[in-house]
XYZ file of C-alpha atoms in Angstrom:
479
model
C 102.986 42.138 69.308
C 99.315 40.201 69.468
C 96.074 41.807 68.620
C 94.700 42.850 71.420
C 90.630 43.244 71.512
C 88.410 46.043 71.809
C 87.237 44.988 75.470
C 90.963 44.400 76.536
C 92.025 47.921 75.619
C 88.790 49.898 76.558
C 88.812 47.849 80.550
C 93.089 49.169 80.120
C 93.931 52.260 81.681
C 95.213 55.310 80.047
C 98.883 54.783 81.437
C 98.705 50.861 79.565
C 96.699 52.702 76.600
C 99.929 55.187 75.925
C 102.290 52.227 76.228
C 100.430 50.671 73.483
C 100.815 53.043 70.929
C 103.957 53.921 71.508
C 105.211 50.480 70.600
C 102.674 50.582 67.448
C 104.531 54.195 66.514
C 101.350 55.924 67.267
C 101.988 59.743 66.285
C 100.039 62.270 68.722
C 98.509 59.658 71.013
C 98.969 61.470 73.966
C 96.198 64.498 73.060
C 93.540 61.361 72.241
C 90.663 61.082 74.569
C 90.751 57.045 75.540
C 87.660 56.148 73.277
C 89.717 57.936 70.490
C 93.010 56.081 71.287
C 91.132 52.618 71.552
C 90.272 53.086 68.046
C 93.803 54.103 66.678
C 95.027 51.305 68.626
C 92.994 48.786 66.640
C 92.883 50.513 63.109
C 96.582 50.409 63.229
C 96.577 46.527 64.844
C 94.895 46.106 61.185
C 90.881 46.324 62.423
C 88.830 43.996 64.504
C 86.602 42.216 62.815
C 85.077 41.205 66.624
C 84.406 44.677 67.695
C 81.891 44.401 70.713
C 81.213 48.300 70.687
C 81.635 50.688 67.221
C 83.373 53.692 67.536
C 81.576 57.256 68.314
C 80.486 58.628 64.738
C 80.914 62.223 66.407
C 84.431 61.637 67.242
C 85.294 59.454 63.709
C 84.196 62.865 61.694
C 86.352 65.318 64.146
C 89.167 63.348 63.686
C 91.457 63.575 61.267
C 94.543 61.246 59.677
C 98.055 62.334 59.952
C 101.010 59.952 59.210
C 100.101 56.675 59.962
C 96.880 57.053 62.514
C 94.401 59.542 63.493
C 95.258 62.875 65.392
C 92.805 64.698 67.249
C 92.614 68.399 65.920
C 93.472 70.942 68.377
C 91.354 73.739 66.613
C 88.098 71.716 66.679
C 84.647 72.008 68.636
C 83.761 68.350 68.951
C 85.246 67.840 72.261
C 82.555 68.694 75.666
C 83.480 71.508 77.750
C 83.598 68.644 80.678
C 86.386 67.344 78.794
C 88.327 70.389 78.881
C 89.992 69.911 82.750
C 90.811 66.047 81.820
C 92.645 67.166 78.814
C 94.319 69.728 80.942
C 95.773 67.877 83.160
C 96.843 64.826 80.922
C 98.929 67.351 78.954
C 100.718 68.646 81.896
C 98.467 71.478 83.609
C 99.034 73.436 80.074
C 96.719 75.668 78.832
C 94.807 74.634 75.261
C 96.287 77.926 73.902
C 99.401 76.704 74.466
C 99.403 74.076 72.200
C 97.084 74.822 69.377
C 99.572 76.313 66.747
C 102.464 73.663 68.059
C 103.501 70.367 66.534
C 101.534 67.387 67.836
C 104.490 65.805 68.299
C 106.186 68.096 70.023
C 103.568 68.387 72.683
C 104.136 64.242 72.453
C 108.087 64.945 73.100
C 106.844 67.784 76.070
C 104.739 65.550 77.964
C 106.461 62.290 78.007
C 108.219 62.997 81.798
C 104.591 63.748 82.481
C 102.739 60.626 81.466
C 105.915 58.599 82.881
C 105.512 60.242 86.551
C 101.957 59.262 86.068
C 102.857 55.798 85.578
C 105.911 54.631 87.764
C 104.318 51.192 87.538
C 104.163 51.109 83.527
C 106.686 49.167 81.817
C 109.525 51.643 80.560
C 109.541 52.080 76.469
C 111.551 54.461 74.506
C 110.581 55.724 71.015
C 113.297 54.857 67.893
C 116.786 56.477 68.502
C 115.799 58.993 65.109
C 113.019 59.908 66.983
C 115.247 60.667 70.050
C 117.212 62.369 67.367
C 114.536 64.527 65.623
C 113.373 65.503 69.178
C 116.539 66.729 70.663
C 117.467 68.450 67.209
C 114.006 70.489 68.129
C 114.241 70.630 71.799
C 117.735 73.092 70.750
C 116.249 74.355 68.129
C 113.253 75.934 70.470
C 116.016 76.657 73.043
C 117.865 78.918 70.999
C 114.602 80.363 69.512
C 114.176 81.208 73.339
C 117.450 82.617 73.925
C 116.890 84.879 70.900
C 113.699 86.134 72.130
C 115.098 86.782 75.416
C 117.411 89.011 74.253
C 115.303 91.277 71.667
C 113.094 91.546 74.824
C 115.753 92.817 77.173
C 116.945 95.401 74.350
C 113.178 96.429 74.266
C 113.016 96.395 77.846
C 116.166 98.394 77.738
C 114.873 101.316 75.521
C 111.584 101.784 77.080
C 113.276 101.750 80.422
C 115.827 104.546 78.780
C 112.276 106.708 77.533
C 111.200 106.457 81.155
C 114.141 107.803 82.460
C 113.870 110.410 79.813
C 110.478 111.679 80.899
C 111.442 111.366 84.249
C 113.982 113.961 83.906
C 112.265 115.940 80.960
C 113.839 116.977 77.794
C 117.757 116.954 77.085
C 119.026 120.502 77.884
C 121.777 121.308 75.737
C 124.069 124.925 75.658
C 121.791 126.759 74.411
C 119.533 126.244 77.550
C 122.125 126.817 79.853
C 122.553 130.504 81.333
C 125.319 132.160 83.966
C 124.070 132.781 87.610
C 125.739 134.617 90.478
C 124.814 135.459 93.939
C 125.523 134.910 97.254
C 125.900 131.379 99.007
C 123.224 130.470 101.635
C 123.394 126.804 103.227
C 120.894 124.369 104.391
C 121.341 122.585 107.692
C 120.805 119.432 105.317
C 124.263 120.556 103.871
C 123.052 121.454 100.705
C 122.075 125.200 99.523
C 121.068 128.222 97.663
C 122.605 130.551 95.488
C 120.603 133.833 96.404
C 120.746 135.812 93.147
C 119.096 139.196 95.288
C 120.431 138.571 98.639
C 119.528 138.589 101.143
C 116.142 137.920 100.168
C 114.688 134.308 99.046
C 113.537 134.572 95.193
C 112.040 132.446 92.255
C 115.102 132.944 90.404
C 117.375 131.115 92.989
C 119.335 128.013 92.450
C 120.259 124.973 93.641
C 123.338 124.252 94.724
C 123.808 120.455 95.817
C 125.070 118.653 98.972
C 128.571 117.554 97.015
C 129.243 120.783 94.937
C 129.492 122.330 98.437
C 131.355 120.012 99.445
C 133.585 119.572 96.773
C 134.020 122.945 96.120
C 134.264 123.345 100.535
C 131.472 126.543 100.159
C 130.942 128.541 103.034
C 127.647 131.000 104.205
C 128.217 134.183 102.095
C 130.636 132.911 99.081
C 130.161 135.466 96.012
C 129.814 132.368 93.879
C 129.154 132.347 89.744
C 128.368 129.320 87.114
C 125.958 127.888 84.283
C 122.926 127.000 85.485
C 120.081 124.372 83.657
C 116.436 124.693 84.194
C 114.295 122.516 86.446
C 113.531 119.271 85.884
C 109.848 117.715 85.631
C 110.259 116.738 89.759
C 111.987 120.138 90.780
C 110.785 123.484 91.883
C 114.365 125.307 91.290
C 117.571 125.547 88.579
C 120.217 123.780 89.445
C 124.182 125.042 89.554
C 125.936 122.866 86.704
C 129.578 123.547 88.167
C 131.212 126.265 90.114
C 133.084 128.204 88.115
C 134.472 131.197 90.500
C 134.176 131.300 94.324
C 134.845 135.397 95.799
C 136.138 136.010 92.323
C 139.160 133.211 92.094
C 138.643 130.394 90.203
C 137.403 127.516 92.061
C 140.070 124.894 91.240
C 142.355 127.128 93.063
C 140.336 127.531 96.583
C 139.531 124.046 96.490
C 142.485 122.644 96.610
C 145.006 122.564 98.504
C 146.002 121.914 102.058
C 143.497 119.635 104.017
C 142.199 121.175 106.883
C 143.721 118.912 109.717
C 147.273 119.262 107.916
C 147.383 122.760 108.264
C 149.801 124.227 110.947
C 148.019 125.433 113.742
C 149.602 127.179 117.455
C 147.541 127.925 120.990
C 144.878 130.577 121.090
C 146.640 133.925 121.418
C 143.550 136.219 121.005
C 141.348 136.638 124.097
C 137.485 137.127 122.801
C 135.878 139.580 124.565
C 132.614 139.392 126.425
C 132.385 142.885 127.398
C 130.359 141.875 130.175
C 130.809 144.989 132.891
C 127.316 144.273 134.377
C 127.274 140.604 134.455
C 129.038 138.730 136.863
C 128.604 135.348 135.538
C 130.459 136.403 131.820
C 133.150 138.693 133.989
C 134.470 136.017 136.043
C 134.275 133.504 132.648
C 136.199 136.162 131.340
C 139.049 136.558 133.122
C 139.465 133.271 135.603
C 138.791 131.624 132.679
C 139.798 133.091 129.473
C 139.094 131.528 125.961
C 140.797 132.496 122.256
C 140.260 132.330 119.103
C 140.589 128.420 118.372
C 140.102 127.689 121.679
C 138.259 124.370 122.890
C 136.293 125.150 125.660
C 133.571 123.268 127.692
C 131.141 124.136 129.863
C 130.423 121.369 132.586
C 128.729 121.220 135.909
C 126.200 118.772 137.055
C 122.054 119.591 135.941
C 120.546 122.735 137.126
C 124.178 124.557 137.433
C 123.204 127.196 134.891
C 125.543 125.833 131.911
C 123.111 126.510 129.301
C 122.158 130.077 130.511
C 126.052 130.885 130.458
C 126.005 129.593 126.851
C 123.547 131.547 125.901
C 124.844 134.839 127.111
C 128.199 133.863 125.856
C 126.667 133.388 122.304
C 124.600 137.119 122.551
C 127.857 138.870 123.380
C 130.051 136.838 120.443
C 127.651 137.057 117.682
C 127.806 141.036 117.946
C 130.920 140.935 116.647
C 131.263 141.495 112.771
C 134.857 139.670 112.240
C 133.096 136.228 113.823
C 131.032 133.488 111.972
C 129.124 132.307 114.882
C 126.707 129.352 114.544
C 124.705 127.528 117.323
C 123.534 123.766 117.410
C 120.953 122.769 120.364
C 120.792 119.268 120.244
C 119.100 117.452 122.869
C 117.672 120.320 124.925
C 114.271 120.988 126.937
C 111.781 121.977 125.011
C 111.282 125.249 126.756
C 115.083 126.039 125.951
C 114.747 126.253 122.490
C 111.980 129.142 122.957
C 114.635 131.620 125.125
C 117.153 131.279 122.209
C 114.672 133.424 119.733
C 115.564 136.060 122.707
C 118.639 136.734 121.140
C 120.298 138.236 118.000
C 121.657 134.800 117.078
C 118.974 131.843 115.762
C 120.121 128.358 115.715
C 120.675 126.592 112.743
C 119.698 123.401 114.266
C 117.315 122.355 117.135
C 116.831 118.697 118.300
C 114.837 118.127 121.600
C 115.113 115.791 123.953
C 113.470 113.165 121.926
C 115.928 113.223 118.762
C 118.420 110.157 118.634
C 121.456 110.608 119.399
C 122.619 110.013 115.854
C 120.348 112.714 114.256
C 121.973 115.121 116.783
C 125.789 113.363 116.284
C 124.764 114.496 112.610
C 123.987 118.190 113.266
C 127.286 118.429 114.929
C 129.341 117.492 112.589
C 127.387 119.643 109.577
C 128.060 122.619 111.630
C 131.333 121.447 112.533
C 132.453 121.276 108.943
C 131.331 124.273 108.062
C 133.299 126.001 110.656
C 136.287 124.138 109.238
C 136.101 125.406 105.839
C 135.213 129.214 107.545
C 138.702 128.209 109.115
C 140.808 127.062 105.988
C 139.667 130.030 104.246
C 141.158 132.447 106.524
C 138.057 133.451 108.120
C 137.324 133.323 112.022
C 134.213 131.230 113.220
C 132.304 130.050 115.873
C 130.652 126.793 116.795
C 128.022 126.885 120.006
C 126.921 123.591 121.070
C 124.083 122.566 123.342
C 125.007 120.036 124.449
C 127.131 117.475 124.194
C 126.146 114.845 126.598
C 123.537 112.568 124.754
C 125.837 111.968 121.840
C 128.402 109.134 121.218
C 131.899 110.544 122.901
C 133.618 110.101 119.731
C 130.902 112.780 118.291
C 132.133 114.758 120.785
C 135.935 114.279 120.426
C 135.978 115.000 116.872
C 134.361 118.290 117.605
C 136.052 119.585 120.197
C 139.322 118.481 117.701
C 138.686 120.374 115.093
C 138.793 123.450 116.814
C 142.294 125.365 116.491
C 144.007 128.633 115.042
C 145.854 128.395 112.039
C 149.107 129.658 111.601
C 148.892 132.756 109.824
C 145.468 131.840 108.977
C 141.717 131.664 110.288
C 140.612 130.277 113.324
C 137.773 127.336 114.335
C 136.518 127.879 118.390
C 134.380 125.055 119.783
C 132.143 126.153 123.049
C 130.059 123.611 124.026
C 128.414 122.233 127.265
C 128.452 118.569 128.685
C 127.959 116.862 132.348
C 132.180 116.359 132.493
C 135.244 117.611 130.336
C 135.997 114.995 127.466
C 139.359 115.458 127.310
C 141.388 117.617 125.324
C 140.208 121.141 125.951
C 141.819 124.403 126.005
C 139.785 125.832 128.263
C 137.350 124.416 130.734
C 134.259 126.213 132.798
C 133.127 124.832 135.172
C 130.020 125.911 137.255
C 129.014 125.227 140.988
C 125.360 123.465 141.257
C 125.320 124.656 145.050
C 126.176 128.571 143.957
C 123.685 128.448 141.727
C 120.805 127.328 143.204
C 121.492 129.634 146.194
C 121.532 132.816 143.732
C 125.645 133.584 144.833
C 126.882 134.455 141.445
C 129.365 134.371 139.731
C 128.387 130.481 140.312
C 131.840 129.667 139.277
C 133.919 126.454 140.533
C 137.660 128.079 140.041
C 139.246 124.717 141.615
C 137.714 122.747 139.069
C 138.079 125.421 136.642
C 141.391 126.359 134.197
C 143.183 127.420 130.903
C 146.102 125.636 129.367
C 148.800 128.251 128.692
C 146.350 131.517 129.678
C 149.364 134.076 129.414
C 149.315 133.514 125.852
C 145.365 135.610 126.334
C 146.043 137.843 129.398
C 149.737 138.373 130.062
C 152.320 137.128 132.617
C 150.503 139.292 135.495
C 146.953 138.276 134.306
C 147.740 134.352 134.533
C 149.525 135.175 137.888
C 146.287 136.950 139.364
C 144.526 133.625 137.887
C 146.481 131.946 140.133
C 146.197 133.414 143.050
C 142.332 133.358 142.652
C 142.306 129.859 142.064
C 143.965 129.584 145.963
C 141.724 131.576 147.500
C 139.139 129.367 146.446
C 140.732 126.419 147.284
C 141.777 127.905 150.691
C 138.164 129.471 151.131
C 136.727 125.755 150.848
């Protein structure tokens, strides 16, 4: 290659410059400022003995040799701050911390795509293949460095995330922390619950029973139930229940399984439920036109304004009276004034949704109560769903409600009474009230024609379902 002068390289730009001294074998001539490059480039050309313009005496004594030609050093304070953004940006946008402790020639090996995007004109030049060599020996070298690093910092990352989580949730409780608890069962209309440990009061000494223990273990209202408990965690007010050991004195393995509910054996309602309603008209007629069981599905229906939730409501007063019945009531999409009169009587709703609620939320509240009944049911028990009503939620809501009700064979029994604009399909039993006898005050403001009860001589007898008949034709005859 010919010596090229001082004015030829210093009217060069920095692109041409780097091309230079990489064909001389410059080492580190990418971090040189162009006056300091210029001056490699001739000292290793062998001098010029023509030089128009002598070097900078400040940056000849903050340079320093290494190998064959001067390198600038990182660590020094010669350089101007204005210098600072143009050295920047010819090392890649990298930060001078980045490179002060690093190899000056691997920052030359880093920056090489760099300088060559900078220069798409510049004539393409390689460095020796060992060079090539050395650098992608390195380039691995540094990459499994990496890897390594990457890994002790997930396994730190892993055991400060694991002391989080362990003063999140407080210190370990072992056996020695853990004590018995029994009381009696009281559930949430979230489906979790409380084991009252002096019912039927609320205490600080309760405990928390969760959403799938009661499922699991298929816990009803009342359940005499017994098991370790473990203190509160830093996040909760109450103990929790561990496990279930004992549910009404058996063990719970044994009441928890067995038969599921919809595979149990179950036969037509065969005992009526008295209303006892001698000075009501409304409840006599329901009575006995249109008589309802234990495990009978019944629905109330008549257009708006027809009275069905008042004849709920005094059905519900009269049932919940009676101590062999679980009776629960759900009011899900009522008027707002509604859920006020149900405080009138003896029975309080688990559950109230206004108008306003979605129809899921209310879907939801079904089915909680629903499945509570069930259990009530498998366990031999006799209970009592009220709904109010059924007409904003999905029909299939609806179905599956009215479908779990049913009387066991030799076993408890599950009645559904609920209201809704039409009959759904699949009821026992259906009321149905008269929007015209209503509003005109002639009670009972039952519609017998569109009224009935599948097999009602299983309630009232041969003669009863016969007089049932007969009243249903003087109806139809009288309209």
């Amino acid at each position: 290659m010919s010596v090229i002068s001082r004015s030829a390289l210093e009217s060069s730009s920095l692109a041409d410059l780097h091309e230079i001294a990489s064909e001389l074998g410059l080492d580190g001539y990418r971090r040189l400022r162009k006056a300091d490059l210029v001056v490699s480039i001739i000292e290793r050309q062998g001098g010029d003995a023509d030089a128009e313009v002598a070097p900078d005496e400040d940056v000849v004594a903050g340079a320093q040799t290494n190998g064959d030609g001067p390198v600038a050093d990182a660590d020094a304070g010669a350089e101007a701050d204005t210098d600072k953004p143009a050295r920047r940006s010819r090392r890649g946008g990298r930060g001078r911390s980045r490179t002060r402790d690093r190899d000056p020639r691997e920052a030359e090996g880093d920056d090489e795509p760099a300088a060559e995007a900078a220069a798409p004109s510049a004539r393409s030049t390689r460095p020796p293949r060992a060079a090539r060599e050395n650098g992608g020996t390195r380039d691995r070298d540094r990459s499994a460095d990496r890897d390594r690093g990457s890994d002790r910092d997930r396994g730190a990352d892993r055991e400060r995330g694991s002391g989080r989580d362990r003063d999140r949730e407080g210190p370990t409780t072992g056996a020695a922390d853990e004590r018995e608890a029994s009381g009696r069962v009281e559930l949430l209309p979230n489906g979790s619950g409380f084991l009252r440990v002096s019912p039927p009061e609320p205490s600080d000494d309760d405990v928390y029973i969760s959403a799938a223990q009661v499922r699991r273990c298929e816990l009803v209202a009342s359940d005499e139930v017994d098991g370790p408990v473990r203190p509160p965690r830093r996040s909760e007010r109450f103990p929790s229940l561990i496990r279930i050991d004992t549910i009404n004195g058996r063990s719970a393995d044994e009441v928890s399984v067995g038969t599921k509910y919809d595979d149990l054996p179950c036969t037509y309602a065969s005992e009526r439920l008295s209303l006892e309603a001698e000075d009501d008209p409304t409840l006599k007629a329901i009575e006995w036109l249109t008589p309802f069981g234990r495990g009978s599905r019944v629905v109330i229906v008549g257009a708006p304004r027809a009275g069905k939730t008042e004849a709920l409501r005094r059905i519900a007063g009269k049932l919940c009276s009676q101590d062999e019945l679980e009776c629960t009531v759900v009011l899900t999409g009522v008027r707002p004034e509604e859920l006020a009169e149900w405080t009138d009587t003896s029975l309080e709703p688990i559950t109230t949704l206004g108008l306003a609620a979605a129809p899921d939320a209310q879907g939801q509240a079904i089915e909680r109560a629903v499945e509570t009944g069930r259990r009530v049911a498998a366990r031999g028990g006799h209970a009592v769903v009220l709904i109010d009503s059924l007409e904003q939620v999905a029909e299939p809501v609806g179905r599956r409600a009215l479908a779990a009700a049913r009387r066991i064979v030799d076993g408890g029994s599950l009645t559904i009474i609920a209201t809704a604009r039409e009959p759904l399909g699949g009821e026992t039993t259906v009321i149905a009230l008269d929007v015209v006898l209503a509003s005109t005050g002639r009670l009972p403001a039952l519609d017998l024609a569109a009224s009935g009860t599948i097999r009602p001589e299983l309630l009232v007898g041969d003669k009863g379902a016969e007089a049932i008949a007969e009243a249903r034709a003087v109806a139809i005859r009288g309209n």
